[in-house]
Coordinates of C-alpha atoms and ligand atoms in Angstrom, one line a residue:
M1 CA 46.7 80.3 81.1
N2 CA 45.7 78.5 84.2
R3 CA 48.9 76.8 85.2
T4 CA 49.5 74.7 88.3
P5 CA 52.8 74.5 89.9
T6 CA 53.3 70.9 88.8
D7 CA 52.9 71.7 85.1
P8 CA 56.1 71.3 83.3
F9 CA 58.1 74.5 82.9
L10 CA 58.5 75.4 79.3
P11 CA 60.6 78.6 78.8
P12 CA 59.7 81.0 76.1
Q13 CA 62.0 81.4 73.0
R14 CA 64.2 84.4 73.6
L15 CA 67.1 86.1 71.8
L16 CA 69.3 87.0 74.7
L17 CA 71.0 90.3 73.9
G18 CA 71.4 91.7 77.4
P19 CA 74.4 91.7 79.8
G20 CA 74.1 87.9 80.4
P21 CA 73.0 85.2 80.2
S22 CA 73.9 84.8 76.5
P23 CA 72.4 82.5 74.0
V24 CA 73.4 78.8 74.5
A25 CA 74.0 76.5 71.7
Q26 CA 71.8 73.4 71.3
E27 CA 75.1 71.3 71.4
V28 CA 75.8 72.7 74.8
L29 CA 72.2 72.0 76.1
T30 CA 72.5 68.5 74.6
A31 CA 75.8 67.8 76.3
M32 CA 74.3 68.9 79.7
A33 CA 71.4 66.3 79.2
Q34 CA 73.9 63.3 79.0
P35 CA 73.6 60.9 82.0
T36 CA 75.1 61.9 85.2
I37 CA 78.1 59.8 86.4
G38 CA 80.1 59.8 89.6
H39 CA 82.4 62.7 90.2
L40 CA 85.2 60.4 91.1
D41 CA 84.8 58.3 88.0
P42 CA 87.9 58.1 86.0
A43 CA 85.9 59.4 82.9
F44 CA 84.9 62.4 84.9
I45 CA 88.3 63.0 86.1
G46 CA 89.4 62.9 82.4
L47 CA 86.9 65.6 81.7
M48 CA 88.2 67.8 84.5
D49 CA 91.7 67.6 83.1
E50 CA 90.4 68.6 79.6
L51 CA 88.6 71.5 81.2
K52 CA 91.7 72.7 82.8
A53 CA 93.6 72.6 79.6
M54 CA 91.0 74.5 77.6
T55 CA 90.7 77.0 80.5
Q56 CA 94.5 77.6 80.5
T57 CA 94.1 78.3 76.6
L58 CA 91.3 80.7 77.2
F59 CA 93.3 82.7 79.7
N60 CA 96.6 82.3 77.9
T61 CA 98.3 80.9 81.0
K62 CA 100.4 77.8 82.2
N63 CA 99.2 78.1 85.7
E64 CA 98.6 74.7 87.2
A65 CA 96.0 76.2 89.6
T66 CA 93.4 76.7 86.9
F67 CA 90.0 75.2 87.7
T68 CA 86.2 75.8 87.8
V69 CA 84.5 77.0 90.9
A70 CA 81.0 75.7 91.3
G71 CA 79.0 78.9 91.3
P72 CA 78.4 81.8 89.0
G73 CA 81.0 84.7 88.3
S74 CA 80.2 86.4 91.7
V75 CA 81.4 83.2 93.4
G76 CA 84.6 83.4 91.4
M77 CA 84.9 86.9 92.7
D78 CA 84.4 85.8 96.2
A79 CA 86.9 82.9 95.8
C80 CA 89.6 85.2 94.2
V81 CA 89.4 88.0 96.6
L82 CA 89.0 86.1 99.8
N83 CA 91.9 83.7 99.2
M84 CA 94.3 86.6 98.5
I85 CA 93.4 89.0 101.3
E86 CA 93.8 88.7 105.0
P87 CA 92.3 91.0 107.7
G88 CA 94.2 94.3 107.5
D89 CA 95.7 93.9 104.2
K90 CA 95.6 97.0 101.9
I91 CA 94.0 96.5 98.5
L92 CA 93.6 99.1 95.9
I93 CA 90.4 98.7 94.0
A94 CA 89.9 100.6 90.8
R95 CA 86.3 101.2 90.4
N96 CA 84.6 102.4 87.1
G97 CA 81.2 100.6 87.4
V98 CA 79.0 98.2 89.4
F99 CA 81.5 95.2 89.5
G100 CA 84.5 97.3 90.8
M101 CA 82.2 98.4 93.6
R102 CA 81.1 94.9 94.3
M103 CA 84.8 93.8 94.6
S104 CA 85.5 96.4 97.3
E105 CA 82.3 95.1 99.1
V106 CA 83.8 91.5 99.0
A107 CA 87.3 92.7 100.1
S108 CA 85.9 94.8 103.0
R109 CA 83.8 92.0 104.3
G110 CA 86.8 89.9 104.4
G111 CA 88.5 92.4 106.5
A112 CA 90.7 94.1 104.0
V113 CA 91.5 97.7 104.0
V114 CA 90.0 98.9 100.7
V115 CA 91.7 101.8 99.1
P116 CA 89.2 102.9 96.5
L117 CA 90.2 104.5 93.3
D118 CA 87.1 105.9 91.4
F119 CA 86.8 106.6 87.8
E120 CA 83.9 108.1 86.0
W121 CA 81.4 105.6 84.8
G122 CA 81.8 105.0 81.1
T123 CA 85.5 105.6 81.2
P124 CA 88.4 103.0 81.6
V125 CA 90.7 102.6 84.5
D126 CA 93.7 105.0 84.0
P127 CA 97.0 103.2 84.5
A128 CA 98.7 106.5 85.2
I129 CA 96.4 107.3 88.1
V130 CA 96.8 103.9 89.4
D131 CA 100.6 104.2 89.1
A132 CA 100.4 107.4 91.2
A133 CA 98.3 105.8 93.8
L134 CA 100.5 102.8 94.3
A135 CA 103.5 105.2 94.4
K136 CA 101.9 107.2 97.3
D137 CA 101.1 104.1 99.5
K138 CA 103.7 101.5 99.8
D139 CA 101.7 99.4 102.1
I140 CA 99.3 98.4 99.3
K141 CA 99.6 94.6 98.5
F142 CA 97.0 94.1 95.8
L143 CA 95.5 95.9 92.8
A144 CA 92.1 94.6 91.8
F145 CA 90.2 95.8 88.6
V146 CA 87.5 94.7 86.2
H147 CA 88.8 94.1 82.6
A148 CA 85.5 94.5 81.0
E149 CA 83.0 96.5 83.0
T150 CA 79.6 95.2 82.0
S151 CA 77.7 97.9 83.7
T152 CA 79.1 100.5 81.5
G153 CA 80.6 98.7 78.3
V154 CA 84.2 99.7 78.9
L155 CA 87.3 97.8 78.4
S156 CA 90.3 98.6 80.5
D157 CA 93.9 97.9 79.5
G158 CA 94.9 94.8 81.4
K159 CA 98.4 94.8 79.9
A160 CA 99.1 98.3 81.0
L161 CA 97.6 97.8 84.4
G162 CA 99.6 94.6 84.9
A163 CA 102.8 96.5 84.1
V164 CA 102.0 99.2 86.7
A165 CA 101.3 96.5 89.4
A166 CA 104.7 94.8 88.5
K167 CA 106.5 98.1 88.9
H168 CA 105.3 98.5 92.4
N169 CA 105.5 94.8 93.1
V170 CA 101.9 94.4 94.0
M171 CA 99.7 91.2 93.1
T172 CA 96.8 91.6 90.6
I173 CA 93.3 90.4 90.6
M174 CA 91.4 90.7 87.3
D175 CA 87.7 90.3 86.8
C176 CA 87.3 88.7 83.3
V177 CA 83.7 87.7 83.6
T178 CA 82.7 89.6 80.5
S179 CA 86.1 89.7 78.7
A180 CA 86.8 86.0 78.4
G181 CA 86.1 84.6 75.0
G182 CA 85.1 88.1 73.5
V183 CA 88.4 89.9 73.8
L184 CA 92.0 88.9 74.3
I185 CA 93.4 88.0 77.6
E186 CA 97.0 87.2 78.2
M187 CA 97.2 86.3 81.9
D188 CA 100.9 85.2 81.9
A189 CA 102.2 87.9 79.6
W190 CA 100.4 90.8 81.4
G191 CA 101.6 89.4 84.7
I192 CA 98.1 88.9 86.3
D193 CA 98.2 86.8 89.5
V194 CA 94.6 85.9 89.9
I195 CA 91.6 85.8 87.3
Y196 CA 88.1 84.7 87.4
T197 CA 85.4 84.5 84.7
G198 CA 81.9 83.3 84.4
T199 CA 80.2 80.9 82.0
Q200 CA 77.2 82.9 81.0
K201 CA 78.8 85.8 79.1
C202 CA 81.0 85.2 76.1
I203 CA 81.5 81.5 76.7
S204 CA 77.9 81.0 76.1
C205 CA 77.2 78.4 78.7
P206 CA 74.2 78.6 81.3
P207 CA 75.2 80.5 84.4
G208 CA 76.5 78.7 87.5
L209 CA 80.2 78.1 86.9
S210 CA 83.3 80.3 87.4
P211 CA 86.6 79.3 85.7
V212 CA 89.5 80.7 87.8
S213 CA 93.3 80.7 87.6
F214 CA 96.0 81.5 90.2
S215 CA 99.8 82.2 89.4
P216 CA 102.4 80.1 91.2
R217 CA 103.2 83.3 93.2
A218 CA 99.6 83.6 94.2
I219 CA 99.4 80.0 95.3
E220 CA 102.7 80.5 97.4
H221 CA 101.1 83.5 98.9
I222 CA 97.9 81.7 99.8
K223 CA 100.0 78.8 101.3
A224 CA 101.8 81.2 103.5
R225 CA 98.5 82.8 104.9
K226 CA 98.5 83.5 108.7
T227 CA 94.7 83.2 108.8
K228 CA 92.2 80.6 107.3
V229 CA 90.3 81.7 104.2
L230 CA 87.0 83.1 105.3
S231 CA 85.0 80.6 103.3
W232 CA 85.5 76.8 103.8
F233 CA 83.9 76.0 100.5
L234 CA 86.2 78.5 98.4
D235 CA 89.4 77.8 100.1
V236 CA 91.7 77.3 97.1
T237 CA 94.2 74.9 98.6
Q238 CA 91.4 72.4 99.3
V239 CA 89.6 73.0 96.0
M240 CA 92.8 72.5 94.3
A241 CA 93.3 69.0 95.9
Y242 CA 90.0 68.1 94.3
W243 CA 91.0 69.5 91.0
G244 CA 94.7 68.7 91.2
G245 CA 94.8 65.3 89.4
E246 CA 97.9 63.9 90.9
G247 CA 96.1 60.6 91.3
A248 CA 95.1 61.6 94.9
R249 CA 92.0 63.5 94.1
A250 CA 90.3 64.0 97.4
Y251 CA 86.6 64.5 98.0
H252 CA 86.0 68.1 98.8
H253 CA 82.5 68.8 97.4
T254 CA 80.5 67.2 94.6
A255 CA 81.2 69.0 91.3
P256 CA 78.2 70.1 89.3
I257 CA 78.7 67.2 87.0
N258 CA 76.2 68.0 84.2
S259 CA 77.0 71.7 84.1
L260 CA 80.7 70.8 83.6
Y261 CA 79.6 68.7 80.7
G262 CA 78.0 71.9 79.2
L263 CA 81.2 73.9 79.9
H264 CA 83.3 71.4 78.3
E265 CA 81.2 71.5 75.1
A266 CA 81.1 75.4 75.1
L267 CA 84.9 75.6 75.5
R268 CA 85.4 73.0 72.8
R269 CA 83.2 75.0 70.5
L270 CA 85.1 78.2 71.2
L271 CA 88.5 76.7 70.8
L272 CA 87.5 75.0 67.5
E273 CA 86.3 78.3 66.1
G274 CA 89.6 79.7 67.5
L275 CA 89.8 82.6 70.0
E276 CA 90.9 85.0 67.3
N277 CA 88.1 84.3 65.3
S278 CA 85.7 84.7 68.1
F279 CA 87.2 88.1 68.9
K280 CA 86.7 89.1 65.3
R281 CA 83.1 87.9 65.3
H282 CA 82.4 90.0 68.4
R283 CA 84.0 93.0 66.9
A284 CA 82.2 92.6 63.5
A285 CA 78.9 92.3 65.3
H286 CA 79.7 95.4 67.5
L287 CA 80.6 97.6 64.6
H288 CA 77.5 96.5 62.7
L289 CA 75.3 97.4 65.7
V290 CA 77.0 100.8 66.3
A291 CA 76.7 101.7 62.6
G292 CA 73.1 100.7 62.8
L293 CA 72.3 102.8 66.0
E294 CA 74.2 105.8 64.7
K295 CA 72.4 105.7 61.5
R296 CA 69.1 105.9 63.5
G297 CA 70.5 109.0 65.3
M298 CA 71.5 107.2 68.6
E299 CA 74.6 107.9 70.3
M300 CA 77.0 105.6 72.2
L301 CA 78.0 106.4 75.7
V302 CA 81.7 105.1 75.5
A303 CA 84.5 106.6 73.4
P304 CA 85.4 104.4 70.5
A305 CA 88.9 103.5 71.8
C306 CA 87.6 101.7 74.9
R307 CA 84.4 100.3 73.7
L308 CA 83.7 96.7 74.7
P309 CA 82.5 94.8 71.6
Q310 CA 80.4 92.4 73.7
L311 CA 78.5 95.1 75.7
N312 CA 77.2 98.2 74.0
T313 CA 75.8 101.0 76.0
V314 CA 73.7 103.3 74.0
K315 CA 72.0 106.5 75.2
I316 CA 68.3 106.2 75.2
P317 CA 66.8 108.8 72.9
A318 CA 64.9 111.8 74.5
G319 CA 61.2 111.2 75.1
V320 CA 61.5 107.3 74.7
D321 CA 59.8 105.2 77.5
D322 CA 62.7 103.0 78.5
P323 CA 60.8 100.2 80.5
K324 CA 58.0 100.1 77.9
V325 CA 60.5 99.7 75.0
R326 CA 62.3 97.0 76.7
R327 CA 59.1 95.2 77.7
T328 CA 57.8 95.3 74.2
L329 CA 61.0 94.0 72.8
L330 CA 61.0 91.2 75.2
L331 CA 57.2 90.2 75.2
D332 CA 56.3 91.0 71.5
H333 CA 59.6 90.4 69.8
G334 CA 61.4 87.8 72.1
I335 CA 64.5 89.9 72.4
E336 CA 66.2 90.7 75.8
I337 CA 68.3 93.7 76.2
G338 CA 69.7 95.2 79.5
A339 CA 68.7 98.4 81.5
G340 CA 71.2 100.9 82.6
L341 CA 72.5 100.4 86.3
G342 CA 73.3 102.9 89.1
P343 CA 73.8 106.4 87.8
L344 CA 73.1 105.2 84.1
A345 CA 69.7 103.8 85.1
G346 CA 67.0 105.2 82.7
K347 CA 69.9 106.8 80.6
V348 CA 71.2 103.8 78.6
W349 CA 70.4 100.5 77.2
R350 CA 72.9 97.7 77.5
I351 CA 73.0 95.5 74.4
G352 CA 75.1 92.4 74.9
L353 CA 76.7 90.7 71.9
M354 CA 78.2 87.9 73.7
G355 CA 79.2 84.5 72.6
E356 CA 76.5 82.9 70.3
G357 CA 74.8 86.3 70.4
A358 CA 77.6 88.2 68.6
R359 CA 76.2 87.7 65.0
T360 CA 75.3 90.4 62.6
E361 CA 71.8 88.6 62.1
S362 CA 71.0 89.0 65.8
V363 CA 71.9 92.7 65.4
D364 CA 69.7 93.0 62.4
R365 CA 66.8 91.4 64.2
L366 CA 67.1 93.7 67.2
L367 CA 67.3 96.9 64.9
A368 CA 64.2 95.8 63.0
A369 CA 62.3 95.3 66.2
L370 CA 63.4 98.7 67.6
D371 CA 62.4 100.4 64.3
Q372 CA 58.9 98.9 64.7
I373 CA 58.6 99.7 68.4
M374 CA 59.8 103.3 67.9
A375 CA 57.6 103.9 64.9
K376 CA 54.5 102.9 67.0
E377 CA 55.8 104.9 69.9
H378 CA 55.7 108.0 67.7
A379 CA 52.8 107.3 65.6
Ligands
PLP1 C1 78.3 89.2 85.2 C2 79.4 89.7 86.0 C3 79.8 89.3 87.2 C4 79.0 88.3 88.1 O1 78.8 87.2 87.4 P1 77.4 86.4 87.7 O2 77.6 85.1 86.9 O3 76.4 87.2 87.5 O4 77.5 86.0 89.2 C5 81.1 89.7 87.7 N1 81.8 90.7 87.0 C6 81.4 91.1 85.8 C7 82.3 92.1 85.2 C8 80.2 90.7 85.3 O5 79.9 91.1 84.0

């Protein structure tokens, strides 16, 4: 087609079964299309309060410092890490995939001394090894880890890692970008100090927002900093004054108003379904996918005990043209799946069953399309 830049953009129909973004319900899109109001309008402030309450439920926390950062999950990572660390602070970062690596990049740019603890990609963070590392170096102040590693499809044990951190009296930062809404998070019960997630994975909202939460201990720590937070925009004490709601809500930045309408609707849908029901739905779709792939002779990368229901890494069968299959899936069947990253590039596909995508019907559509493509490939 001969398009010109001023033609309206009409996105193609896609079934998003990759590592994010996930499919977005029409109700969420409709909510985002409501008229924009002022960000200090009492009606909008009411919406911010409801978002805070729903986010507290999502994380299972009572933390007052629970709000949404304007920016995707990566901005939440920046906000959480940069508010906690000061130059010279030692932080143990458990790395079992891309996002653990990225956390160490953020921390080292912030001047922290990163103590890396590497685990084989496709395996979880081992609490016993973390325990030993923390016992060996008493100067370590923080433990950071990724709850659900989207690059490999592995779930680590947040409860066990929280307990190990408590034993050594270090504060914890947990990446929940892919876990929130798909598997259980108990921020308070597990003793996690700082959490961030993103809207575009199991919350099924367009990308661009990052719900975060800080424990009272984390806020005390931030208030006692000797140096200013590297980023003005992400300085939690200032952002909190904006989200605080004690009647004195101060202008800090202009919230992405319509995006927050969308998040409100997405969280509302999730909580009306019930978190437990959402976890069950993710698990059912996952089991259905694994059974279908195994029936076709394909093999999963990750051991059953630590598989992430919402992100499935399957080994690409020998002789299959990885980029060609993914391109055909997308362009001929309208289905997006993800490629492998880093050492797993060309070796696995990453099939996301996140949020609205976590349905057995979506799995059936994908398997049928794969069958057609593979039959042609080998004809
Ligand atoms: C997607 C993801 C991020 C980054 O989120 P964006 O919304 O892409 O910025 C961080 N951590 C994990 C585990 C993720 O899956």
